[in-house]
Amino acid sequence: MASGGGQLIVVGVDGSAASEDALRWAARQADLTGACLRVVTAWRPPVMYGYPPDYSGAGYQDRARAALGAAIGRVLGPAPRPSVEARVEEGHPSQVLLAAARGADLLVVGSRGHGAFTGMLLGSTAQHCVHHAPCPVLVVPSRRSGTAS
């Protein structure tokens, strides 16, 4: 449950068309049910082999925050909504979403995102969330992928 006793819907957004479709669905559901909406994105520095480079000035978190804000603006419009919480967390997307979904009533994810295997029907993050989430999970098929109409 959300703080204050209301319902909480968590949605993962990675900037892909499928994640924006998931955000659109979750926002409509939150409006219909009066739930709070937690919009979550994860970021990680690139994986490097050998000597670890210094990423301190790379701004990955700031870029992730800007991308999340842009996605929210495209889908929900420019007007701020008090019932929408945007979170940017460092870590693997699956683990970040599972942590954000603790205590939630529903986790919403797109069918596939920006992973390496974009031709798959169900992405690895969505699949991991379906199997391990602490709450019900809804996987929204992308309208732009050709897999759903």
Backbone as JSON, one array per atom type, in Angstrom:
{
  "sequence": "MASGGGQLIVVGVDGSAASEDALRWAARQADLTGACLRVVTAWRPPVMYGYPPDYSGAGYQDRARAALGAAIGRVLGPAPRPSVEARVEEGHPSQVLLAAARGADLLVVGSRGHGAFTGMLLGSTAQHCVHHAPCPVLVVPSRRSGTAS",
  "N": [[0.83, -1.18, 0.0], [0.36, 2.29, -0.56], [1.96, 5.1, 1.05], [-0.04, 6.6, 3.51], [-2.19, 5.04, 3.14], [-3.52, 4.71, 0.68], [-3.93, 3.22, -2.62], [-1.16, 1.94, -4.56], [0.49, 2.14, -7.59], [3.14, 0.93, -9.4], [5.31, 1.7, -12.04], [7.55, 0.78, -14.59], [9.87, 2.61, -16.5], [11.8, 2.98, -19.34], [12.27, 4.6, -21.45], [11.66, 3.43, -23.84], [9.28, 2.63, -26.47], [7.48, 0.67, -25.64], [7.64, 0.91, -22.85], [6.59, 3.44, -22.49], [3.99, 3.0, -23.34], [3.24, 1.33, -21.25], [3.37, 3.15, -19.14], [1.35, 4.91, -19.91], [-0.92, 3.2, -19.69], [-0.8, 2.57, -16.94], [-1.13, 5.1, -15.8], [-3.75, 5.73, -16.59], [-5.1, 3.72, -15.18], [-4.45, 4.43, -12.56], [-5.75, 6.9, -12.42], [-8.41, 6.01, -12.65], [-8.74, 4.47, -10.35], [-7.9, 6.02, -8.26], [-5.37, 5.7, -7.31], [-1.96, 6.23, -6.25], [0.84, 6.97, -8.33], [3.89, 5.57, -9.01], [6.62, 6.22, -10.81], [9.31, 4.68, -12.26], [12.74, 4.56, -13.08], [15.78, 2.96, -14.01], [19.32, 3.17, -13.82], [22.66, 2.5, -14.91], [26.22, 2.58, -14.82], [28.2, 2.02, -17.76], [29.28, -1.34, -18.43], [32.55, -2.25, -17.97], [35.57, -3.85, -18.82], [38.56, -4.87, -17.25], [40.69, -2.28, -16.11], [38.89, -0.21, -13.91], [37.17, 2.61, -15.03], [36.92, 6.14, -14.12], [33.84, 7.26, -13.38], [32.74, 9.46, -12.24], [32.15, 12.06, -13.18], [30.4, 11.67, -15.25], [27.61, 11.9, -15.36], [25.41, 10.1, -15.49], [23.16, 9.59, -13.87], [21.87, 12.07, -13.93], [21.25, 12.25, -16.63], [19.52, 10.07, -16.86], [17.45, 10.96, -15.19], [16.58, 13.2, -16.64], [15.7, 11.94, -19.0], [13.62, 10.37, -17.96], [11.9, 12.39, -17.02], [11.27, 13.56, -19.49], [9.9, 11.45, -20.76], [7.71, 11.15, -19.03], [6.54, 13.67, -19.44], [5.87, 13.48, -22.2], [3.94, 11.46, -22.15], [2.11, 11.97, -20.0], [1.71, 14.67, -20.1], [2.51, 18.2, -19.64], [1.62, 19.31, -17.22], [2.09, 19.28, -13.74], [1.46, 16.49, -11.6], [0.17, 15.8, -8.49], [-0.09, 13.22, -7.52], [1.82, 11.67, -8.67], [4.9, 10.15, -8.48], [8.23, 10.4, -9.3], [11.0, 8.32, -9.71], [14.46, 7.81, -9.8], [16.83, 5.41, -9.93], [19.94, 3.84, -9.16], [21.1, 0.84, -10.54], [20.43, -2.59, -11.54], [17.76, -2.92, -13.83], [15.66, -4.85, -13.27], [16.03, -5.48, -10.53], [15.8, -2.94, -9.36], [13.13, -2.31, -9.99], [11.75, -4.37, -8.65], [12.39, -3.76, -5.98], [11.18, -1.23, -5.78], [8.56, -1.97, -5.99], [7.85, -3.15, -3.62], [5.36, -3.38, -1.27], [3.56, -2.28, -3.0], [0.49, -2.21, -4.91], [0.3, -3.0, -7.51], [2.46, -3.77, -10.2], [3.57, -2.43, -13.18], [4.8, -3.1, -16.36], [6.43, -2.7, -19.53], [6.23, -4.82, -22.45], [8.66, -5.3, -23.65], [11.88, -3.73, -23.65], [14.68, -1.64, -23.95], [16.58, -3.63, -24.15], [19.12, -6.05, -25.16], [18.0, -8.01, -26.77], [15.8, -7.3, -28.68], [13.92, -8.46, -30.34], [12.51, -10.34, -28.97], [9.46, -11.68, -27.6], [8.81, -11.22, -24.94], [10.56, -9.23, -22.82], [13.64, -9.51, -20.89], [13.64, -8.14, -18.43], [10.89, -7.71, -17.92], [10.08, -10.37, -17.82], [11.56, -11.3, -15.6], [10.43, -9.74, -13.57], [7.76, -10.66, -13.61], [8.09, -13.2, -12.55], [9.2, -12.76, -10.0], [8.15, -10.6, -8.55], [6.79, -8.81, -5.72], [4.12, -8.33, -5.79], [1.06, -8.26, -7.79], [1.68, -8.35, -11.36], [1.43, -6.51, -14.32], [1.86, -6.87, -17.71], [2.27, -4.82, -20.34], [1.56, -4.93, -23.7], [3.36, -3.55, -26.45], [1.93, -1.13, -28.54], [3.16, -0.32, -30.78], [4.83, -2.24, -31.68], [3.96, -4.18, -33.38], [3.08, -6.54, -32.38], [0.74, -6.41, -31.06], [-2.55, -5.05, -31.34]],
  "CA": [[0.0, 0.0, 0.0], [1.08, 3.56, -0.57], [1.89, 5.8, 2.31], [-1.31, 7.27, 3.64], [-3.25, 4.05, 3.03], [-4.09, 4.58, -0.66], [-3.31, 2.24, -3.49], [0.06, 2.36, -5.23], [0.85, 1.46, -8.83], [4.52, 1.19, -9.8], [5.51, 1.44, -13.46], [8.93, 0.92, -15.04], [10.03, 3.36, -17.75], [13.19, 3.05, -19.81], [12.31, 5.44, -22.64], [11.22, 2.68, -25.03], [7.85, 2.77, -26.79], [6.72, -0.26, -24.79], [7.54, 1.44, -21.48], [5.67, 4.58, -22.52], [2.66, 2.4, -23.37], [2.98, 0.86, -19.89], [3.11, 4.34, -18.34], [0.02, 5.39, -20.32], [-1.9, 2.3, -19.1], [-0.74, 2.72, -15.49], [-1.7, 6.41, -15.46], [-5.21, 5.61, -16.7], [-5.56, 2.89, -14.07], [-4.32, 5.24, -11.35], [-6.85, 7.87, -12.46], [-9.68, 5.31, -12.42], [-8.81, 3.89, -9.0], [-7.43, 6.97, -7.25], [-4.07, 5.24, -6.8], [-0.74, 7.0, -6.5], [1.64, 6.37, -9.39], [5.34, 5.69, -8.84], [7.27, 5.98, -12.11], [10.67, 4.32, -11.88], [13.73, 4.21, -14.1], [17.06, 2.52, -13.46], [20.51, 3.5, -14.61], [23.92, 1.86, -14.51], [27.34, 2.93, -15.68], [28.5, 0.93, -18.68], [30.15, -2.4, -17.94], [33.88, -2.19, -18.59], [36.46, -4.92, -18.41], [39.9, -4.38, -16.97], [40.8, -1.2, -15.13], [37.63, 0.53, -13.83], [37.32, 4.05, -15.27], [36.25, 7.05, -13.19], [32.58, 7.74, -13.96], [32.17, 10.46, -11.34], [31.64, 13.24, -13.88], [29.69, 11.26, -16.47], [26.24, 12.39, -15.31], [24.43, 9.09, -15.88], [21.93, 9.79, -13.11], [21.21, 13.27, -14.45], [20.66, 11.9, -17.95], [18.36, 9.2, -16.61], [16.4, 11.81, -14.64], [16.05, 14.01, -17.75], [14.95, 11.04, -19.89], [12.38, 10.02, -17.28], [11.05, 13.58, -17.08], [10.78, 13.72, -20.86], [8.9, 10.4, -21.01], [6.51, 11.53, -18.28], [5.95, 14.8, -20.15], [5.25, 13.02, -23.45], [2.78, 10.59, -21.89], [1.15, 12.55, -19.06], [1.55, 16.1, -20.33], [3.42, 19.05, -18.87], [1.09, 19.72, -15.92], [2.5, 18.39, -12.65], [0.41, 15.74, -10.91], [0.65, 15.52, -7.14], [-0.14, 11.79, -7.2], [2.86, 10.99, -9.45], [6.24, 10.22, -7.91], [9.25, 9.93, -10.23], [12.19, 7.82, -9.03], [15.61, 7.4, -10.61], [17.64, 4.6, -9.03], [21.06, 3.12, -9.74], [21.06, -0.6, -10.38], [19.85, -3.39, -12.62], [16.33, -2.59, -13.91], [14.81, -5.82, -12.58], [16.17, -5.33, -9.08], [15.25, -1.63, -8.99], [11.66, -2.39, -10.05], [11.27, -5.24, -7.56], [12.49, -3.0, -4.73], [10.18, -0.16, -5.82], [7.23, -2.58, -5.93], [7.54, -3.63, -2.27], [4.25, -2.64, -0.69], [2.68, -1.76, -4.05], [-0.67, -3.02, -5.27], [0.46, -3.46, -8.89], [3.65, -3.38, -10.95], [3.27, -2.41, -14.61], [6.0, -3.01, -17.2], [6.24, -2.94, -20.96], [6.57, -6.18, -22.85], [10.11, -5.33, -23.88], [12.44, -2.38, -23.63], [15.91, -1.36, -24.71], [17.55, -4.71, -23.96], [19.88, -6.51, -26.33], [17.23, -8.94, -27.58], [14.55, -6.58, -28.91], [12.97, -9.26, -31.09], [11.8, -11.27, -28.09], [8.09, -11.3, -27.27], [8.82, -10.72, -23.58], [11.91, -8.88, -22.44], [14.17, -10.15, -19.69], [13.2, -7.41, -17.24], [9.48, -8.05, -17.71], [10.01, -11.77, -17.42], [12.06, -11.42, -14.23], [9.43, -9.14, -12.68], [6.61, -11.56, -13.54], [8.41, -14.35, -11.71], [9.75, -12.44, -8.69], [7.57, -9.4, -7.94], [6.05, -9.0, -4.48], [2.74, -7.93, -6.03], [0.67, -8.61, -9.17], [2.39, -7.67, -12.43], [0.75, -6.41, -15.61], [2.77, -6.62, -18.82], [1.53, -4.12, -21.39], [2.19, -5.09, -25.02], [3.54, -2.29, -27.16], [1.08, -0.94, -29.71], [4.02, 0.02, -31.92], [5.75, -3.36, -31.99], [3.38, -5.11, -34.35], [2.64, -7.76, -31.71], [-0.61, -6.19, -30.55], [-3.21, -3.97, -32.07]],
  "C": [[0.88, 1.25, 0.0], [1.01, 4.2, 0.8], [0.59, 6.59, 2.38], [-2.47, 6.32, 3.43], [-3.87, 3.89, 1.66], [-3.38, 3.51, -1.46], [-2.09, 2.83, -4.18], [0.28, 1.49, -6.45], [2.27, 1.9, -9.18], [4.65, 0.85, -11.27], [6.97, 1.7, -13.81], [8.98, 1.61, -16.39], [11.5, 3.4, -18.11], [13.32, 3.9, -21.08], [11.88, 4.73, -23.91], [9.73, 2.93, -25.27], [7.01, 1.87, -25.9], [6.58, 0.28, -23.37], [6.63, 2.66, -21.43], [4.22, 4.09, -22.63], [2.27, 1.9, -21.98], [2.65, 2.05, -18.98], [1.71, 4.89, -18.65], [-1.08, 4.53, -19.66], [-1.96, 2.51, -17.58], [-1.35, 4.05, -15.05], [-3.22, 6.38, -15.55], [-5.78, 4.81, -15.54], [-5.5, 3.66, -12.75], [-5.44, 6.28, -11.29], [-8.18, 7.2, -12.12], [-9.84, 4.85, -10.97], [-8.42, 4.85, -7.89], [-6.09, 6.59, -6.64], [-2.99, 6.29, -7.06], [0.07, 6.24, -7.54], [3.11, 6.64, -9.12], [5.99, 5.28, -10.16], [8.76, 5.83, -11.85], [11.52, 4.06, -13.11], [15.03, 3.85, -13.4], [18.18, 2.95, -14.39], [21.71, 2.75, -14.04], [25.03, 2.42, -15.37], [27.63, 1.76, -16.61], [29.45, -0.09, -18.05], [31.46, -2.33, -18.71], [34.71, -3.34, -18.03], [37.86, -4.36, -18.24], [39.87, -3.3, -15.92], [39.51, -0.39, -15.09], [37.84, 2.03, -14.05], [36.58, 4.87, -14.21], [35.02, 7.64, -13.88], [32.0, 8.91, -13.18], [31.6, 11.68, -12.05], [30.79, 12.92, -15.09], [28.23, 11.68, -16.5], [25.17, 11.39, -15.72], [23.1, 9.28, -15.16], [21.16, 11.0, -13.63], [20.56, 13.01, -15.81], [19.44, 11.01, -17.8], [17.18, 10.01, -16.08], [15.76, 12.65, -15.75], [15.22, 13.15, -18.7], [13.63, 10.63, -19.27], [11.41, 11.19, -17.31], [10.46, 13.8, -18.45], [9.7, 12.69, -21.18], [7.6, 10.72, -20.28], [5.79, 12.68, -18.97], [5.25, 14.39, -21.43], [3.95, 12.27, -23.18], [1.71, 11.28, -21.05], [0.89, 14.03, -19.28], [2.42, 16.9, -19.39], [2.92, 19.42, -17.47], [1.55, 18.76, -14.83], [1.29, 17.73, -11.99], [0.91, 15.4, -9.52], [0.67, 14.04, -6.79], [0.88, 10.99, -8.0], [4.22, 11.24, -8.81], [7.22, 9.64, -8.93], [10.49, 9.53, -9.43], [13.24, 7.4, -10.04], [16.57, 6.7, -9.66], [18.78, 3.93, -9.79], [20.89, 1.64, -9.49], [20.48, -1.28, -11.61], [18.35, -3.13, -12.66], [15.42, -3.56, -13.15], [14.84, -5.62, -11.08], [15.59, -4.01, -8.6], [13.72, -1.68, -8.98], [11.1, -3.26, -8.93], [11.33, -4.52, -6.21], [11.42, -1.91, -4.68], [8.77, -0.7, -5.65], [6.89, -3.15, -4.56], [6.45, -2.76, -1.67], [3.28, -2.08, -1.71], [1.52, -2.72, -4.29], [-0.53, -3.62, -6.66], [1.77, -2.93, -9.44], [3.32, -3.49, -12.42], [4.57, -2.23, -15.38], [5.6, -3.19, -18.65], [6.7, -4.33, -21.32], [8.05, -6.34, -23.18], [10.61, -3.9, -24.01], [13.65, -2.25, -24.51], [16.96, -2.43, -24.54], [18.17, -5.15, -25.27], [19.06, -7.39, -27.27], [15.86, -8.36, -27.89], [13.53, -7.38, -29.7], [12.17, -10.23, -30.23], [10.39, -10.76, -27.82], [7.99, -10.71, -25.88], [10.26, -10.47, -23.18], [12.34, -9.5, -21.13], [13.73, -9.45, -18.42], [11.75, -7.75, -16.92], [9.35, -9.48, -17.21], [10.48, -11.96, -15.97], [11.03, -10.86, -13.23], [8.21, -10.04, -12.53], [6.88, -12.69, -12.55], [8.78, -14.0, -10.27], [9.1, -11.27, -7.96], [6.79, -9.73, -6.66], [4.57, -8.63, -4.59], [2.33, -8.39, -7.43], [1.42, -7.76, -10.19], [1.52, -7.67, -13.68], [1.79, -6.07, -16.66], [1.95, -6.04, -19.96], [2.24, -4.33, -22.73], [2.3, -3.73, -25.71], [2.62, -2.24, -28.37], [1.91, -0.72, -30.96], [4.87, -1.13, -32.39], [5.23, -4.29, -33.07], [2.88, -6.38, -33.71], [1.24, -7.63, -31.13], [-1.25, -5.07, -31.33], [-4.0, -3.11, -31.15]]
}
